[in-house]
JSON list of C-alpha atoms in Angstrom, two decimals:
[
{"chain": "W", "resi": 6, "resn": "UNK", "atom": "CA", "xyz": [-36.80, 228.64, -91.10]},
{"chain": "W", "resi": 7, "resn": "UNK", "atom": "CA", "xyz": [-33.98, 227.94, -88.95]},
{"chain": "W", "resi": 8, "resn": "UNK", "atom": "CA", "xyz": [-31.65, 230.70, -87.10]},
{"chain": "W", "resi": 9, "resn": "UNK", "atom": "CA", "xyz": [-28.51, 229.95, -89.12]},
{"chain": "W", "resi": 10, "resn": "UNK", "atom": "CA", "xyz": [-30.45, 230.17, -93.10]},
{"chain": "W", "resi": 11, "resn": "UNK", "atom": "CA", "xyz": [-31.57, 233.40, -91.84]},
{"chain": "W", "resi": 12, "resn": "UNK", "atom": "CA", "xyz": [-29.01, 234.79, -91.00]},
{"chain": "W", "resi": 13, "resn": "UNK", "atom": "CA", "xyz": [-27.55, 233.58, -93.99]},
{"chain": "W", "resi": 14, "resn": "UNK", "atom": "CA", "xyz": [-29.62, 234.98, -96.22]},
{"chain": "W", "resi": 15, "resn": "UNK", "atom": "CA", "xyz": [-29.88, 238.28, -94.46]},
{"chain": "W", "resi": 16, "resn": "UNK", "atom": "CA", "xyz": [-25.93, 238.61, -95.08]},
{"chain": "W", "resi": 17, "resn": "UNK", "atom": "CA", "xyz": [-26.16, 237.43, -98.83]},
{"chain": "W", "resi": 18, "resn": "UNK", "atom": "CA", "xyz": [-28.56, 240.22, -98.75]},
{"chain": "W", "resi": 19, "resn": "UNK", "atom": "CA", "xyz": [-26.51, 242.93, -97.15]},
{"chain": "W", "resi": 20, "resn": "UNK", "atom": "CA", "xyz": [-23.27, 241.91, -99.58]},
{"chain": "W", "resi": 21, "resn": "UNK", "atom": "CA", "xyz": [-25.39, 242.22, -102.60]},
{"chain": "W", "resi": 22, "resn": "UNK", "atom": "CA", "xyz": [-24.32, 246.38, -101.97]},
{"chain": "W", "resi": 23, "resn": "UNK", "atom": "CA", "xyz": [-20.74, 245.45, -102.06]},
{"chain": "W", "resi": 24, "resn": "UNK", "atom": "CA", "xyz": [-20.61, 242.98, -105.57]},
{"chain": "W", "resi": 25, "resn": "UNK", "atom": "CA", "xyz": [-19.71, 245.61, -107.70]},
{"chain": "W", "resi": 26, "resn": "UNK", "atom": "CA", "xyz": [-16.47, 246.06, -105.53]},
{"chain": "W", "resi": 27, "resn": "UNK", "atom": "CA", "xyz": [-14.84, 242.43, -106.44]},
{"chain": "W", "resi": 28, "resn": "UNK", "atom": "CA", "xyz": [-14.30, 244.28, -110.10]},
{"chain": "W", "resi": 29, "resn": "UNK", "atom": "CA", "xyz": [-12.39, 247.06, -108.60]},
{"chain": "W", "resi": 30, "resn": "UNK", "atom": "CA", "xyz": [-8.54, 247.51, -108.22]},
{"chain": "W", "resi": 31, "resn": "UNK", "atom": "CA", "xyz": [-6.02, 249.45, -106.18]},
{"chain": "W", "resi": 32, "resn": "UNK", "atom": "CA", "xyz": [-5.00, 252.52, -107.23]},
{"chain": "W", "resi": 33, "resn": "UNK", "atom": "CA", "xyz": [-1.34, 252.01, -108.39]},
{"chain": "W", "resi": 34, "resn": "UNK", "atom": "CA", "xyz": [-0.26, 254.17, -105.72]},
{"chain": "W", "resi": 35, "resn": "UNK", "atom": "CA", "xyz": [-2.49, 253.14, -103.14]},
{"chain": "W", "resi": 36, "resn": "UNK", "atom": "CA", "xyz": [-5.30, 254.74, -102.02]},
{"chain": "W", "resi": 37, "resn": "UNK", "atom": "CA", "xyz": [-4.32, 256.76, -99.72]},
{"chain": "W", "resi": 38, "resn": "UNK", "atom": "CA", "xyz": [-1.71, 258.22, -102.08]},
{"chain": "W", "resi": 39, "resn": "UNK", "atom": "CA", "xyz": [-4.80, 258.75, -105.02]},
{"chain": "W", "resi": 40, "resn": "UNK", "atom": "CA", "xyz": [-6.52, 260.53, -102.51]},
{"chain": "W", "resi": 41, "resn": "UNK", "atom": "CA", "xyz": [-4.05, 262.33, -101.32]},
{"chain": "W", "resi": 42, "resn": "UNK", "atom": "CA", "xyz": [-2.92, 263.39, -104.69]},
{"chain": "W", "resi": 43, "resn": "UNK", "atom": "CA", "xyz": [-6.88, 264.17, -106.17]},
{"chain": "W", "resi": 44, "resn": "UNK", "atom": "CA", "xyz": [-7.17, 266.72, -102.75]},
{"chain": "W", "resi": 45, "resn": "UNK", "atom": "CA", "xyz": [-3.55, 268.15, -104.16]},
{"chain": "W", "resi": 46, "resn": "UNK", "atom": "CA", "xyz": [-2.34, 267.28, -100.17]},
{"chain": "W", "resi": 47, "resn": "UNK", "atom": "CA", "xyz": [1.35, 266.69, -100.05]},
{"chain": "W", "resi": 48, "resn": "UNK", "atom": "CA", "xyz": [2.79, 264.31, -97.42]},
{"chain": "W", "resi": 49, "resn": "UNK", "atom": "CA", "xyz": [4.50, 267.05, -95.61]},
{"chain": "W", "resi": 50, "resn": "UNK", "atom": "CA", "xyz": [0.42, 268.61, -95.06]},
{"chain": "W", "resi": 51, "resn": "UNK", "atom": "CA", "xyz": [-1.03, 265.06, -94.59]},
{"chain": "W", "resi": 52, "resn": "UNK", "atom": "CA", "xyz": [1.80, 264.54, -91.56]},
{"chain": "W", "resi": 53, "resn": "UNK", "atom": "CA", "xyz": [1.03, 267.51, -89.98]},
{"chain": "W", "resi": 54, "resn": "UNK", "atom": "CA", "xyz": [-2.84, 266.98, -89.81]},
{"chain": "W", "resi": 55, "resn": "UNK", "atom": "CA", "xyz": [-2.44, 263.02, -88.67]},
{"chain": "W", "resi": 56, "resn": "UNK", "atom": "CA", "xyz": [0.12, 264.53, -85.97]},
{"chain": "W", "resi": 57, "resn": "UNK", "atom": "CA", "xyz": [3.20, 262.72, -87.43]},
{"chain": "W", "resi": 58, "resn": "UNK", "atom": "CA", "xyz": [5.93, 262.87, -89.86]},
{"chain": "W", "resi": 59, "resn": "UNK", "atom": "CA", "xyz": [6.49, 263.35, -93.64]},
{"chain": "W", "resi": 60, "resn": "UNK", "atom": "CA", "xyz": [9.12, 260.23, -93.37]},
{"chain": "W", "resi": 61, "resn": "UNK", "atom": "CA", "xyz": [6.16, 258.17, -91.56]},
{"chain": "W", "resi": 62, "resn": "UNK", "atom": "CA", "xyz": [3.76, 259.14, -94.36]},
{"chain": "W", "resi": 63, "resn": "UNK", "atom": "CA", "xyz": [5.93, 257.76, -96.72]},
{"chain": "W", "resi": 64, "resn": "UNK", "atom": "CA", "xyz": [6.37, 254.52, -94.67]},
{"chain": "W", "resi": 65, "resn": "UNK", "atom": "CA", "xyz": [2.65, 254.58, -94.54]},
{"chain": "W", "resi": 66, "resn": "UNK", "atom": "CA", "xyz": [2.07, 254.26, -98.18]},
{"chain": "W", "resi": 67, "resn": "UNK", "atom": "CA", "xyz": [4.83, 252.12, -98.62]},
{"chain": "W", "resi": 68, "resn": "UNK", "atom": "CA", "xyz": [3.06, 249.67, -96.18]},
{"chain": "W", "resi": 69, "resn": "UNK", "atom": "CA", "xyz": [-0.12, 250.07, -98.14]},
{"chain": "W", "resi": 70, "resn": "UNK", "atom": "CA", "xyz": [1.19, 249.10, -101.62]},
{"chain": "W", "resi": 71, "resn": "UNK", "atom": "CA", "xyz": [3.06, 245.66, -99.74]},
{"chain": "W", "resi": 72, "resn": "UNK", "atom": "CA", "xyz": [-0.65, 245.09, -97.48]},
{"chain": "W", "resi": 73, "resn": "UNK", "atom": "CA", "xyz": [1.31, 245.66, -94.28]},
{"chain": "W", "resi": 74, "resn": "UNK", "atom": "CA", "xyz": [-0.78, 248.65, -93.19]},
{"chain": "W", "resi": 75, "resn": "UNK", "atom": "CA", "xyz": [-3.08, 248.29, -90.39]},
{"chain": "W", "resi": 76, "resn": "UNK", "atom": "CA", "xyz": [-6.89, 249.06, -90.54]},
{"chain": "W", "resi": 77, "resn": "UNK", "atom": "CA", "xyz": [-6.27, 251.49, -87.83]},
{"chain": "W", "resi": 78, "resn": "UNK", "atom": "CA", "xyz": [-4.39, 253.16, -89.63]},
{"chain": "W", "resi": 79, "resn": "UNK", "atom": "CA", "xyz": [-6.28, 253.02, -92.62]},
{"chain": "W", "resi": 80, "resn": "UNK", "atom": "CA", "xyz": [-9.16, 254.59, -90.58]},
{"chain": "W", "resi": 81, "resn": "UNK", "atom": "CA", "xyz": [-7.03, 257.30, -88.93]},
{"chain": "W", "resi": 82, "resn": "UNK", "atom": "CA", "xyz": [-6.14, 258.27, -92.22]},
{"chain": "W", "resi": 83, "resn": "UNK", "atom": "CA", "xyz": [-9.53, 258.21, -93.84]},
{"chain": "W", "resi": 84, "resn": "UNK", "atom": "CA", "xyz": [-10.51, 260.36, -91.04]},
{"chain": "W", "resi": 85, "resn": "UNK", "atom": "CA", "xyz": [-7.93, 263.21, -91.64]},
{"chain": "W", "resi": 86, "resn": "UNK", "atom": "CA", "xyz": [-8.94, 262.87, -95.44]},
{"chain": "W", "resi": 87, "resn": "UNK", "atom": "CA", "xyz": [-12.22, 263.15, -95.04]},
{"chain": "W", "resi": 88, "resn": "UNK", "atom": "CA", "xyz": [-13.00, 259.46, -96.47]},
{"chain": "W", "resi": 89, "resn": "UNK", "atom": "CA", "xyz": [-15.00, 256.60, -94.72]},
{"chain": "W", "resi": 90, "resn": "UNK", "atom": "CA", "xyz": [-12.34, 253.26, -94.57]},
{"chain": "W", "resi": 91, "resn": "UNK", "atom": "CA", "xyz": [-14.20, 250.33, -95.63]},
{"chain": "W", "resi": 92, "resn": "UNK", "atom": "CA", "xyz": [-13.41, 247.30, -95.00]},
{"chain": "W", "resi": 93, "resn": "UNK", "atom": "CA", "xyz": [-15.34, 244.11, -96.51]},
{"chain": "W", "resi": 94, "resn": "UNK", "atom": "CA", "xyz": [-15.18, 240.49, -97.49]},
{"chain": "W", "resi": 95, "resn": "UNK", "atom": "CA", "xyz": [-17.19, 240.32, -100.94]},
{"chain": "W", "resi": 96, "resn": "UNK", "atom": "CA", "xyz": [-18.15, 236.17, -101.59]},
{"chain": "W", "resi": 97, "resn": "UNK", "atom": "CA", "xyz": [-17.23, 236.06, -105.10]},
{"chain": "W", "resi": 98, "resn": "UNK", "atom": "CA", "xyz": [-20.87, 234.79, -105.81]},
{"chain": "W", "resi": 99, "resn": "UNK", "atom": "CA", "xyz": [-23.09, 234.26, -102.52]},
{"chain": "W", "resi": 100, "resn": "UNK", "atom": "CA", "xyz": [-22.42, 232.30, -99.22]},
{"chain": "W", "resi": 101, "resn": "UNK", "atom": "CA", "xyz": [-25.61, 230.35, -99.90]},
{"chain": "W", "resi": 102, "resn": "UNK", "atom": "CA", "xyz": [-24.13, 229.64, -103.26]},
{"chain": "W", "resi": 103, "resn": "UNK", "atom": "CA", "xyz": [-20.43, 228.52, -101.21]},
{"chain": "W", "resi": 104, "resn": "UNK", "atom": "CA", "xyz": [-22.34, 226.60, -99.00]},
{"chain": "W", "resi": 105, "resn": "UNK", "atom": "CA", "xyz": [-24.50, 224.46, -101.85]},
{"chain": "W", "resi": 106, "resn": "UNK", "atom": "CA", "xyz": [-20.87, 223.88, -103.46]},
{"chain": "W", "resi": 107, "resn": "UNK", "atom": "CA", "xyz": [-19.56, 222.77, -100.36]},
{"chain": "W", "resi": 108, "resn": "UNK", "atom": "CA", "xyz": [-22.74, 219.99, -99.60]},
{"chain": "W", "resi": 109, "resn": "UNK", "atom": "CA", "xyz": [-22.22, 218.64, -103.01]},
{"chain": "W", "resi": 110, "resn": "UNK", "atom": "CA", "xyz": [-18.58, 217.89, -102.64]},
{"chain": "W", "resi": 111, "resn": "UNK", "atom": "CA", "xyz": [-19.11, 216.22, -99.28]},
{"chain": "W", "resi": 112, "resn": "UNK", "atom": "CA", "xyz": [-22.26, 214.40, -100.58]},
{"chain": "W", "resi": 113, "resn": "UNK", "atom": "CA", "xyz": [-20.31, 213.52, -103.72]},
{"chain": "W", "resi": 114, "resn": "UNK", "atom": "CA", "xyz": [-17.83, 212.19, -102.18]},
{"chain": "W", "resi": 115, "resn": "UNK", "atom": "CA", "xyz": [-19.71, 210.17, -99.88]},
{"chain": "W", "resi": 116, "resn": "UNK", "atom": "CA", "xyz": [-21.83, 208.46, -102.09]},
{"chain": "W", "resi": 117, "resn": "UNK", "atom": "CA", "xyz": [-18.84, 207.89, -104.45]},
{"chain": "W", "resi": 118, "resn": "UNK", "atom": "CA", "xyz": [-17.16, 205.49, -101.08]},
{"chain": "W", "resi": 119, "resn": "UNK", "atom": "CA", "xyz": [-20.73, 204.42, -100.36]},
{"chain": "W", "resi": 120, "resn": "UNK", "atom": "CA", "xyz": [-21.38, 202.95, -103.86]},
{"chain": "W", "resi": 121, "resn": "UNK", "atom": "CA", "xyz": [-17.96, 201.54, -104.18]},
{"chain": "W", "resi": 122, "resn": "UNK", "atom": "CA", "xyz": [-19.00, 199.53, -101.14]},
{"chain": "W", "resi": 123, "resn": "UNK", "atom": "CA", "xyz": [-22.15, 198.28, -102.30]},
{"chain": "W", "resi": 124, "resn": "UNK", "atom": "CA", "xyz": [-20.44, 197.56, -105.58]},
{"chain": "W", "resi": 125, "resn": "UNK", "atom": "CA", "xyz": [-18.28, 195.11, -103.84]},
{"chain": "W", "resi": 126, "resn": "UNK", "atom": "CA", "xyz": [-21.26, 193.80, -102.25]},
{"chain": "W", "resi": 127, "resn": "UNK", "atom": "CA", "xyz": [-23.21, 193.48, -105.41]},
{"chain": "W", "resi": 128, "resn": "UNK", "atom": "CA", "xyz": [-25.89, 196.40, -104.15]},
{"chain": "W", "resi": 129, "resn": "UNK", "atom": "CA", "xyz": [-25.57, 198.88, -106.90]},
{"chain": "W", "resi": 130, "resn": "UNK", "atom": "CA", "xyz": [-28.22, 201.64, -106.79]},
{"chain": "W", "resi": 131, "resn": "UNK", "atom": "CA", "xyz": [-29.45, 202.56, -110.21]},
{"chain": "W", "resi": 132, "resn": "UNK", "atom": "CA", "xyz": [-28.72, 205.89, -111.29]},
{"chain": "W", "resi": 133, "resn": "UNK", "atom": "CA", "xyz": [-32.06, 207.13, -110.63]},
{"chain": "W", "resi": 134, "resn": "UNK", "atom": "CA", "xyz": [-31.69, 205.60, -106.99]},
{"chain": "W", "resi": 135, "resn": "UNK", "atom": "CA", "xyz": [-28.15, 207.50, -106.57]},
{"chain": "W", "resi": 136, "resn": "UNK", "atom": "CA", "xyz": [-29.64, 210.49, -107.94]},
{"chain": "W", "resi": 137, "resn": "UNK", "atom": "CA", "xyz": [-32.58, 210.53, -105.15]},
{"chain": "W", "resi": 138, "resn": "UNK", "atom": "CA", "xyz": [-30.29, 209.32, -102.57]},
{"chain": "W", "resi": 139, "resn": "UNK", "atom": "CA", "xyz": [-27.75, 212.45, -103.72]},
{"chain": "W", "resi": 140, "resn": "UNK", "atom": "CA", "xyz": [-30.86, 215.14, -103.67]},
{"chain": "W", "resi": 141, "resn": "UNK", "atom": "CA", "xyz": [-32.24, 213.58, -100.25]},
{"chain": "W", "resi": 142, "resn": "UNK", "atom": "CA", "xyz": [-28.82, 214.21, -98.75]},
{"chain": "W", "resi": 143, "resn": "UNK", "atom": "CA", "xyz": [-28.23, 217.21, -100.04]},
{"chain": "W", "resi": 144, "resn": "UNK", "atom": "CA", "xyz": [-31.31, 219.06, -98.83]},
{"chain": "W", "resi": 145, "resn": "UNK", "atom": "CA", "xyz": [-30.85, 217.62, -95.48]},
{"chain": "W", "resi": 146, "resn": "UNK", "atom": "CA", "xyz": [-26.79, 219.06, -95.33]},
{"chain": "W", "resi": 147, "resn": "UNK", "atom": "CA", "xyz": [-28.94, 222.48, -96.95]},
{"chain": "W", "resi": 148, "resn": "UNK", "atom": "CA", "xyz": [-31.72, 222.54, -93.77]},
{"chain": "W", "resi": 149, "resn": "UNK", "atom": "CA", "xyz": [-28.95, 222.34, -91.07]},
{"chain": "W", "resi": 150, "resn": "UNK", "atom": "CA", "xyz": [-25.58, 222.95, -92.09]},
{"chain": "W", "resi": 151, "resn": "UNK", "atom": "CA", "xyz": [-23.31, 221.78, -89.68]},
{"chain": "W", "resi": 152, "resn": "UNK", "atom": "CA", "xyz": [-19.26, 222.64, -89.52]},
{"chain": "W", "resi": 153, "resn": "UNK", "atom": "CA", "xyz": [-18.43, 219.14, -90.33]},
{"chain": "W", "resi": 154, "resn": "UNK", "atom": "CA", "xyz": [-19.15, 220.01, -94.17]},
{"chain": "W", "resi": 155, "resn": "UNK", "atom": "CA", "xyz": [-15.71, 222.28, -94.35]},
{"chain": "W", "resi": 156, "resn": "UNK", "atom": "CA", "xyz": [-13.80, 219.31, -93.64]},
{"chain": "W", "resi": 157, "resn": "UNK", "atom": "CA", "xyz": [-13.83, 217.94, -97.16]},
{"chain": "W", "resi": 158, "resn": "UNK", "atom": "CA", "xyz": [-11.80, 220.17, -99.24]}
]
């Protein structure tokens, strides 16, 4: 197996613990407001333990609600609250999944110019042919994915 499907699968793997996160939403306040609120903290209290102002806290959860805060800040904050900041890109289904989408559009599309051609040329493949010519391609884009696939959008 090459380098690049392992490591692959190992990170499909490893998101599988964060799927149940694309279902879940923001907190209408924000999160660090919810938290802040479920601890019965006011902003005056969470100021004073981050080292800063009641105005800034305010700013702060302002910023979070528009997703202008930073993650350091997010982290700092987490700290003082006692919370863990995580921070995660969750693949709506799996890469390897992305990735298989991705070869079939570029193979797709390929063989759709490459039998136009051979339809000019009177060289039609049958269906059958196209379909064997489609799989062969596909599993060799599969067994060493190159960046050239993400070029075809």
């Amino acid at each position: 197996m090459n380098r690049q499907k392992l490591v692959l699968e190992q990170l499909d793997s490893f998101l599988k613990n964060y799927a149940a996160l694309r279902h879940a939403s923001i907190p209408v306040k924000g999160w660090i407001r919810a938290i802040r609120d479920g601890l019965g903290m006011t902003a005056k209290q969470l100021a004073e333990r981050l080292g800063s102002t009641q105005q800034n806290v305010a700013r702060i959860e302002r910023d979070e609600l528009a997703g202008a805060v930073t993650m350091k800040t997010m982290k700092r904050i987490a700290d003082v609250l006692d919370c863990t900041f995580v921070y995660a890109l969750v693949p709506n289904s799996t890469l390897k999944n992305t990735l298989e989408k991705q070869v079939d559009l570029l193979v797709n599309q390929r063989l759709k110019e490459v039998s136009h051609t051979m339809s000019l040329e009177n060289q039609d493949l049958s269906d059958n042919e196209l379909e064997k010519v489609r799989r062969q391609l596909v599993e060799e884009y599969l067994e060493k994915p190159s960046s050239c696939i993400w070029n075809m959008k």
